[in-house]
Amino acid sequence: MRALGIRLAGLLRGGDVLLLSGPLGAGKTTFAQGIGAGLHVNEPVVSPTFTIARELHGRFADGTPATLIHVDAYRLGGNAYAPGQDSVDRLLDELESIGLDEELENPSDNTVILMEWGEQMAAALADERLEIHICRPLPAAPGAHSETDDGMSELTSDGTRTVKLVPVGEPWQQRIGRVIDAQ
């Protein structure tokens, strides 16, 4: 997951929005660490679950400064809606309250938005984005998982992941198409 993030970071430009989805333990944060490494971020890339968003600084492949805004939207979009308010309006209100609404709707020329658990906001936030869906099947073979004290299966860092890149908007379709054609 980290190596894939590093590779994808070489395609990134200012204004890009990446939305990561997948179950707990799928590798979203490990992928984000690869993006950070590929953008030459010198700070640790850790899950922003409790802070919701972290701003990290690095540089793009061409050497220009890059700002990576790593967002964890897991706790956003709760069910405390105002009368008549829909889920998209609620999400935008929450983003505005933490100062991310404008940056997400119109990222600056040197900013990349990387949002974990952002699929519920995709249509509301960015007409052009790369959706990254990570699937991690539960282990089926004995020894592929560990057992907890209560006999339940516990995910480990081992295992195969399937990653599906979904380019939304013409610029992303062209960029991803060039990568696929080059292989």
Coordinates of N, CA and C in Angstrom, one line a residue:
M1 N 0.8 -1.2 0.0 CA 0.0 0.0 0.0 C 0.9 1.3 0.0
R2 N 1.9 1.2 0.8 CA 2.8 2.4 0.8 C 3.5 2.6 -0.5
A3 N 4.0 1.5 -1.2 CA 4.6 1.7 -2.5 C 3.6 2.2 -3.5
L4 N 2.4 1.8 -3.5 CA 1.4 2.3 -4.4 C 1.2 3.8 -4.2
G5 N 1.1 4.2 -2.9 CA 0.9 5.6 -2.6 C 2.1 6.5 -3.1
I6 N 3.3 6.0 -2.9 CA 4.5 6.7 -3.4 C 4.4 6.9 -4.9
R7 N 4.0 5.8 -5.6 CA 3.9 5.8 -7.1 C 2.8 6.8 -7.5
L8 N 1.7 6.8 -6.9 CA 0.6 7.7 -7.2 C 1.0 9.2 -6.9
A9 N 1.8 9.4 -5.9 CA 2.2 10.8 -5.5 C 2.9 11.4 -6.7
G10 N 3.6 10.7 -7.5 CA 4.3 11.2 -8.7 C 3.4 11.8 -9.7
L11 N 2.1 11.5 -9.7 CA 1.1 12.0 -10.6 C 0.4 13.2 -10.1
L12 N 0.5 13.5 -8.8 CA -0.3 14.6 -8.2 C 0.1 16.0 -8.6
R13 N -0.9 16.8 -8.6 CA -0.7 18.2 -8.9 C -1.5 19.0 -7.8
G14 N -1.2 20.3 -7.7 CA -2.0 21.1 -6.8 C -3.4 21.2 -7.2
G15 N -4.3 21.1 -6.3 CA -5.8 21.2 -6.5 C -6.4 19.8 -6.6
D16 N -5.6 18.7 -6.5 CA -6.1 17.4 -6.6 C -6.8 17.0 -5.3
V17 N -7.9 16.2 -5.5 CA -8.7 15.6 -4.4 C -8.7 14.1 -4.5
L18 N -8.2 13.4 -3.5 CA -8.2 12.0 -3.5 C -9.1 11.5 -2.3
L19 N -10.0 10.6 -2.6 CA -10.9 10.1 -1.6 C -10.6 8.6 -1.4
L20 N -10.2 8.2 -0.2 CA -9.9 6.8 0.1 C -11.1 6.2 0.8
S21 N -11.4 5.0 0.4 CA -12.5 4.3 1.1 C -12.0 2.8 1.3
G22 N -12.5 2.2 2.3 CA -12.2 0.8 2.6 C -12.5 0.5 4.1
P23 N -12.7 -0.7 4.4 CA -13.0 -1.0 5.8 C -11.8 -0.7 6.8
L24 N -12.1 -0.8 8.0 CA -11.0 -0.6 9.0 C -9.9 -1.6 8.8
G25 N -8.7 -1.2 8.8 CA -7.6 -2.1 8.6 C -7.3 -2.4 7.2
A26 N -7.9 -1.7 6.2 CA -7.7 -2.0 4.8 C -6.3 -1.5 4.3
G27 N -5.8 -0.4 5.0 CA -4.5 0.1 4.6 C -4.6 1.6 4.1
K28 N -5.7 2.3 4.5 CA -5.9 3.6 4.1 C -4.8 4.5 4.6
T29 N -4.4 4.4 5.9 CA -3.4 5.3 6.4 C -2.0 4.9 5.9
T30 N -1.8 3.6 5.7 CA -0.5 3.2 5.1 C -0.4 3.8 3.7
F31 N -1.5 3.7 2.9 CA -1.5 4.3 1.6 C -1.2 5.8 1.7
A32 N -1.8 6.5 2.7 CA -1.6 7.9 2.9 C -0.1 8.2 3.3
Q33 N 0.5 7.3 4.0 CA 1.9 7.5 4.3 C 2.8 7.4 3.1
G34 N 2.4 6.5 2.1 CA 3.1 6.5 0.8 C 2.9 7.8 0.0
I35 N 1.7 8.3 0.1 CA 1.5 9.6 -0.6 C 2.4 10.7 0.0
G36 N 2.5 10.7 1.4 CA 3.3 11.6 2.1 C 4.8 11.4 1.7
A37 N 5.2 10.2 1.6 CA 6.6 9.9 1.3 C 6.9 10.4 -0.2
G38 N 5.9 10.1 -1.1 CA 6.1 10.5 -2.5 C 6.1 12.0 -2.7
L39 N 5.5 12.7 -1.7 CA 5.5 14.2 -1.8 C 6.6 14.8 -0.9
H40 N 7.5 13.9 -0.4 CA 8.6 14.4 0.4 C 8.2 15.2 1.6
V41 N 7.1 14.7 2.3 CA 6.7 15.3 3.5 C 7.6 14.8 4.6
N42 N 8.2 15.7 5.4 CA 9.1 15.3 6.4 C 8.5 15.0 7.8
E43 N 7.2 15.3 7.9 CA 6.5 15.0 9.2 C 5.9 13.6 9.1
P44 N 5.6 13.0 10.2 CA 4.9 11.7 10.2 C 3.5 11.9 9.7
V45 N 3.1 10.9 8.8 CA 1.7 10.9 8.3 C 1.0 9.8 9.2
V46 N 0.2 10.3 10.1 CA -0.6 9.4 11.0 C -2.1 9.7 10.8
S47 N -2.9 8.7 11.2 CA -4.3 8.9 11.1 C -4.8 10.1 11.8
P48 N -5.5 11.0 11.1 CA -6.0 12.2 11.7 C -7.3 12.0 12.4
T49 N -7.6 10.8 12.9 CA -9.0 10.5 13.4 C -9.4 11.5 14.5
F50 N -8.5 11.8 15.4 CA -9.0 12.7 16.5 C -8.8 14.2 16.2
T51 N -8.0 14.5 15.2 CA -7.9 15.9 14.9 C -8.7 16.3 13.6
I52 N -9.2 15.3 13.0 CA -10.0 15.3 11.7 C -9.2 15.7 10.5
A53 N -8.3 16.7 10.7 CA -7.5 17.1 9.5 C -6.1 17.5 10.0
R54 N -5.1 17.2 9.2 CA -3.7 17.6 9.4 C -3.2 18.2 8.2
E55 N -2.4 19.3 8.3 CA -1.8 19.9 7.2 C -0.3 19.6 7.3
L56 N 0.2 19.0 6.2 CA 1.6 18.6 6.1 C 2.3 19.3 4.9
H57 N 3.6 19.5 5.0 CA 4.2 20.2 3.9 C 5.4 19.4 3.3
G58 N 5.5 19.5 2.0 CA 6.5 18.7 1.2 C 6.7 19.4 -0.1
R59 N 6.9 18.6 -1.1 CA 7.1 19.1 -2.5 C 6.7 18.1 -3.5
F60 N 6.2 18.6 -4.7 CA 5.8 17.8 -5.8 C 7.0 17.2 -6.5
A61 N 6.8 16.3 -7.4 CA 7.9 15.7 -8.2 C 8.8 16.7 -8.9
D62 N 8.2 17.8 -9.3 CA 9.0 18.9 -10.0 C 9.7 19.8 -9.0
G63 N 9.5 19.6 -7.7 CA 10.2 20.4 -6.7 C 9.4 21.6 -6.2
T64 N 8.3 21.9 -6.7 CA 7.5 23.0 -6.2 C 6.9 22.6 -4.8
P65 N 6.6 23.6 -4.0 CA 6.1 23.3 -2.7 C 4.7 22.6 -2.8
A66 N 4.4 21.7 -1.9 CA 3.2 21.0 -1.8 C 2.6 21.0 -0.4
T67 N 1.3 21.2 -0.3 CA 0.7 21.1 1.0 C -0.3 19.9 0.9
L68 N -0.1 18.9 1.8 CA -1.0 17.8 1.9 C -2.0 18.0 3.0
I69 N -3.2 18.1 2.7 CA -4.2 18.1 3.8 C -4.8 16.7 3.9
H70 N -4.5 16.0 5.0 CA -4.9 14.7 5.3 C -6.1 14.7 6.2
V71 N -7.3 14.3 5.7 CA -8.5 14.4 6.4 C -9.1 13.0 6.7
D72 N -9.6 12.9 7.9 CA -10.3 11.6 8.3 C -11.8 12.0 8.5
A73 N -12.6 11.7 7.6 CA -14.0 12.1 7.7 C -14.9 11.0 8.4
Y74 N -14.3 10.1 9.1 CA -15.0 9.0 9.7 C -16.1 9.5 10.7
R75 N -15.8 10.6 11.4 CA -16.7 11.1 12.4 C -17.6 12.2 11.9
L76 N -17.4 12.6 10.6 CA -18.2 13.6 10.1 C -19.5 13.1 9.5
G77 N -20.5 13.9 9.4 CA -21.8 13.5 8.8 C -22.7 12.7 9.7
G78 N -22.6 13.0 11.0 CA -23.5 12.3 12.0 C -24.9 12.5 11.7
N79 N -25.8 12.1 12.6 CA -27.2 12.2 12.3 C -27.9 13.3 13.0
A80 N -27.2 14.3 13.5 CA -27.8 15.4 14.2 C -28.2 16.5 13.1
Y81 N -29.2 16.2 12.3 CA -29.6 17.1 11.3 C -30.6 18.2 11.8
A82 N -30.5 19.4 11.3 CA -31.5 20.4 11.5 C -32.8 20.0 10.7
P83 N -33.9 20.5 11.1 CA -35.2 20.2 10.4 C -35.0 20.7 8.9
G84 N -35.2 19.8 8.0 CA -35.2 20.1 6.6 C -33.8 20.0 6.0
Q85 N -32.8 19.7 6.8 CA -31.4 19.7 6.3 C -31.1 18.3 5.8
D86 N -30.5 18.2 4.6 CA -30.1 16.9 4.0 C -28.6 16.6 4.4
S87 N -28.2 15.4 4.1 CA -26.9 14.9 4.6 C -25.7 15.7 4.0
V88 N -25.9 16.2 2.7 CA -24.8 17.0 2.1 C -24.7 18.3 2.8
D89 N -25.8 19.0 3.0 CA -25.7 20.3 3.8 C -25.1 20.1 5.1
R90 N -25.4 19.0 5.8 CA -24.9 18.7 7.1 C -23.3 18.6 7.0
L91 N -22.9 17.8 6.1 CA -21.4 17.6 5.9 C -20.7 18.9 5.6
L92 N -21.3 19.7 4.7 CA -20.7 21.0 4.4 C -20.7 21.9 5.6
D93 N -21.7 21.9 6.4 CA -21.7 22.7 7.7 C -20.6 22.2 8.6
E94 N -20.4 20.9 8.7 CA -19.3 20.4 9.6 C -18.0 20.8 9.1
L95 N -17.8 20.7 7.7 CA -16.5 21.1 7.1 C -16.3 22.6 7.3
E96 N -17.3 23.4 7.2 CA -17.2 24.8 7.4 C -16.8 25.1 8.9
S97 N -17.3 24.4 9.8 CA -17.0 24.6 11.2 C -15.6 24.3 11.6
I98 N -14.9 23.5 10.8 CA -13.5 23.2 11.0 C -12.6 23.9 10.0
G99 N -13.2 24.7 9.1 CA -12.4 25.5 8.2 C -12.0 24.8 7.0
L100 N -12.6 23.7 6.6 CA -12.1 22.9 5.4 C -13.0 23.1 4.2
D101 N -14.2 23.7 4.4 CA -15.1 23.8 3.2 C -14.6 24.5 2.0
E102 N -13.9 25.6 2.1 CA -13.4 26.3 1.0 C -12.2 25.6 0.4
E103 N -11.4 25.1 1.2 CA -10.2 24.4 0.7 C -10.6 23.1 -0.1
L104 N -11.6 22.4 0.4 CA -12.1 21.2 -0.3 C -12.9 21.6 -1.6
E105 N -13.6 22.6 -1.6 CA -14.4 23.0 -2.8 C -13.5 23.6 -3.8
N106 N -12.4 24.3 -3.4 CA -11.5 24.9 -4.4 C -10.1 24.9 -3.9
P107 N -9.4 23.7 -4.0 CA -8.1 23.6 -3.4 C -7.1 24.6 -4.1
S108 N -6.2 25.1 -3.4 CA -5.2 26.0 -3.9 C -4.3 25.3 -4.9
D109 N -3.5 26.1 -5.6 CA -2.6 25.6 -6.6 C -1.5 24.6 -6.1
N110 N -1.2 24.7 -4.8 CA -0.2 23.8 -4.3 C -0.7 22.8 -3.2
T111 N -2.0 22.6 -3.2 CA -2.6 21.8 -2.1 C -3.2 20.5 -2.7
V112 N -3.0 19.4 -2.0 CA -3.6 18.1 -2.3 C -4.4 17.8 -1.1
I113 N -5.7 17.4 -1.4 CA -6.6 16.9 -0.3 C -6.6 15.4 -0.4
L114 N -6.3 14.7 0.7 CA -6.4 13.3 0.8 C -7.4 13.0 1.9
M115 N -8.5 12.5 1.6 CA -9.6 12.3 2.6 C -9.9 10.8 2.7
E116 N -9.7 10.3 4.0 CA -10.1 9.0 4.3 C -11.6 9.0 4.7
W117 N -12.3 8.0 4.3 CA -13.7 7.9 4.6 C -14.5 9.0 4.0
G118 N -14.1 9.5 2.9 CA -14.7 10.6 2.2 C -15.8 10.3 1.2
E119 N -16.1 9.0 1.0 CA -17.0 8.7 -0.1 C -18.4 9.3 0.1
Q120 N -18.8 9.6 1.3 CA -20.2 10.2 1.4 C -20.2 11.6 1.0
M121 N -19.0 12.2 0.8 CA -18.9 13.6 0.4 C -18.5 13.8 -1.0
A122 N -18.2 12.8 -1.7 CA -17.7 12.9 -3.1 C -18.4 13.8 -4.0
A123 N -19.7 13.6 -4.1 CA -20.4 14.4 -5.1 C -20.6 15.8 -4.6
A124 N -20.5 16.1 -3.3 CA -20.7 17.4 -2.8 C -19.4 18.3 -2.9
L125 N -18.3 17.6 -3.0 CA -17.1 18.4 -2.8 C -16.3 18.6 -4.1
A126 N -16.1 17.6 -4.9 CA -15.2 17.7 -6.0 C -15.7 17.1 -7.3
D127 N -15.9 17.9 -8.3 CA -16.3 17.3 -9.6 C -15.2 16.5 -10.2
E128 N -14.0 16.9 -9.9 CA -12.8 16.1 -10.4 C -12.1 15.6 -9.2
R129 N -11.9 14.3 -9.2 CA -11.3 13.6 -8.0 C -10.8 12.2 -8.4
L130 N -10.0 11.7 -7.6 CA -9.6 10.3 -7.8 C -10.1 9.5 -6.6
E131 N -11.0 8.6 -6.8 CA -11.5 7.7 -5.7 C -10.7 6.5 -5.7
I132 N -10.2 6.1 -4.5 CA -9.4 5.0 -4.3 C -10.1 4.1 -3.3
H133 N -10.6 2.9 -3.9 CA -11.3 2.0 -3.1 C -10.4 0.8 -2.8
I134 N -10.2 0.6 -1.5 CA -9.3 -0.5 -1.0 C -10.2 -1.6 -0.4
C135 N -10.0 -2.8 -1.0 CA -10.8 -4.0 -0.5 C -9.8 -4.9 0.2
R136 N -10.1 -5.4 1.3 CA -9.3 -6.3 2.0 C -10.1 -7.5 2.4
P137 N -10.1 -8.6 1.7 CA -10.9 -9.8 2.0 C -10.4 -10.3 3.4
L138 N -11.3 -10.8 4.2 CA -10.9 -11.5 5.4 C -10.2 -12.8 5.1
P139 N -9.2 -13.1 5.9 CA -8.4 -14.3 5.7 C -9.3 -15.5 5.7
A140 N -9.0 -16.5 4.8 CA -9.8 -17.7 4.8 C -8.9 -18.9 5.2
A141 N -7.6 -18.8 5.0 CA -6.7 -19.9 5.3 C -6.3 -19.9 6.7
P142 N -6.2 -21.1 7.3 CA -5.6 -21.1 8.7 C -4.2 -20.5 8.7
G143 N -4.0 -19.8 9.8 CA -2.6 -19.2 9.9 C -2.6 -17.8 9.3
A144 N -3.6 -17.4 8.5 CA -3.6 -16.1 7.9 C -4.1 -15.0 8.8
H145 N -4.5 -15.4 10.0 CA -5.0 -14.4 11.0 C -4.6 -14.9 12.3
S146 N -4.8 -14.0 13.3 CA -4.5 -14.4 14.7 C -5.9 -14.5 15.4
E147 N -5.9 -15.2 16.5 CA -7.1 -15.4 17.3 C -7.0 -14.5 18.5
T148 N -8.0 -13.8 18.9 CA -8.1 -13.0 20.1 C -8.4 -14.0 21.3
D149 N -8.4 -13.5 22.5 CA -8.8 -14.3 23.6 C -10.2 -14.9 23.6
D150 N -11.1 -14.1 22.9 CA -12.5 -14.6 22.8 C -12.7 -15.5 21.5
G151 N -11.6 -15.9 20.8 CA -11.7 -16.8 19.7 C -12.1 -16.1 18.4
M152 N -12.2 -14.8 18.4 CA -12.6 -14.1 17.2 C -11.4 -13.8 16.3
S153 N -11.6 -13.7 15.0 CA -10.4 -13.4 14.1 C -10.1 -12.0 14.3
E154 N -8.8 -11.7 14.2 CA -8.2 -10.4 14.3 C -7.4 -10.1 13.0
L155 N -7.6 -9.0 12.4 CA -6.9 -8.7 11.2 C -5.4 -8.4 11.5
T156 N -4.5 -8.8 10.7 CA -3.1 -8.5 10.8 C -2.7 -7.6 9.7
S157 N -1.4 -7.2 9.7 CA -1.0 -6.4 8.5 C -0.7 -7.3 7.3
D158 N -0.8 -8.6 7.5 CA -0.6 -9.5 6.3 C -1.9 -9.5 5.4
G159 N -1.7 -10.0 4.3 CA -2.9 -10.2 3.4 C -2.9 -9.3 2.2
T160 N -3.7 -9.7 1.2 CA -3.7 -9.1 -0.1 C -4.8 -8.0 0.0
R161 N -4.5 -6.9 -0.7 CA -5.5 -5.9 -0.9 C -5.7 -5.7 -2.3
T162 N -7.0 -5.3 -2.7 CA -7.3 -5.0 -4.0 C -7.6 -3.5 -4.0
V163 N -7.0 -2.8 -4.9 CA -7.2 -1.3 -5.0 C -7.8 -1.0 -6.4
K164 N -8.9 -0.3 -6.3 CA -9.6 0.2 -7.5 C -9.5 1.7 -7.6
L165 N -8.9 2.2 -8.7 CA -8.8 3.6 -8.9 C -9.9 4.1 -9.8
V166 N -10.7 5.0 -9.3 CA -11.9 5.5 -10.1 C -11.6 7.0 -10.4
P167 N -11.2 7.3 -11.6 CA -11.0 8.7 -12.0 C -12.3 9.3 -12.3
V168 N -12.6 10.5 -11.6 CA -13.8 11.2 -11.9 C -13.4 12.6 -12.5
G169 N -13.9 12.8 -13.7 CA -13.5 14.0 -14.4 C -12.4 13.8 -15.4
E170 N -12.5 14.5 -16.5 CA -11.6 14.3 -17.6 C -10.1 14.4 -17.2
P171 N -9.6 15.4 -16.4 CA -8.2 15.4 -16.1 C -7.7 14.1 -15.5
W172 N -8.5 13.6 -14.5 CA -8.0 12.3 -13.9 C -8.1 11.2 -14.8
Q173 N -9.1 11.1 -15.7 CA -9.2 10.0 -16.6 C -8.0 10.0 -17.5
Q174 N -7.6 11.2 -18.0 CA -6.4 11.3 -18.9 C -5.1 10.8 -18.1
R175 N -4.9 11.3 -16.9 CA -3.7 11.0 -16.1 C -3.6 9.5 -15.8
I176 N -4.7 8.9 -15.4 CA -4.7 7.5 -15.1 C -4.6 6.7 -16.3
G177 N -5.2 7.1 -17.4 CA -5.0 6.5 -18.7 C -3.6 6.4 -19.2
R178 N -2.9 7.5 -19.0 CA -1.5 7.6 -19.4 C -0.6 6.6 -18.6
V179 N -0.9 6.4 -17.3 CA -0.2 5.5 -16.4 C -0.5 4.1 -16.9
I180 N -1.7 3.8 -17.2 CA -2.1 2.4 -17.6 C -1.4 2.1 -19.0
D181 N -1.5 3.1 -19.9 CA -0.9 2.9 -21.2 C 0.6 2.7 -21.1
A182 N 1.3 3.3 -20.2 CA 2.7 3.2 -20.0 C 3.2 1.8 -19.5
Q183 N 2.3 1.1 -19.0 CA 2.7 -0.2 -18.3 C 2.7 -1.3 -19.4

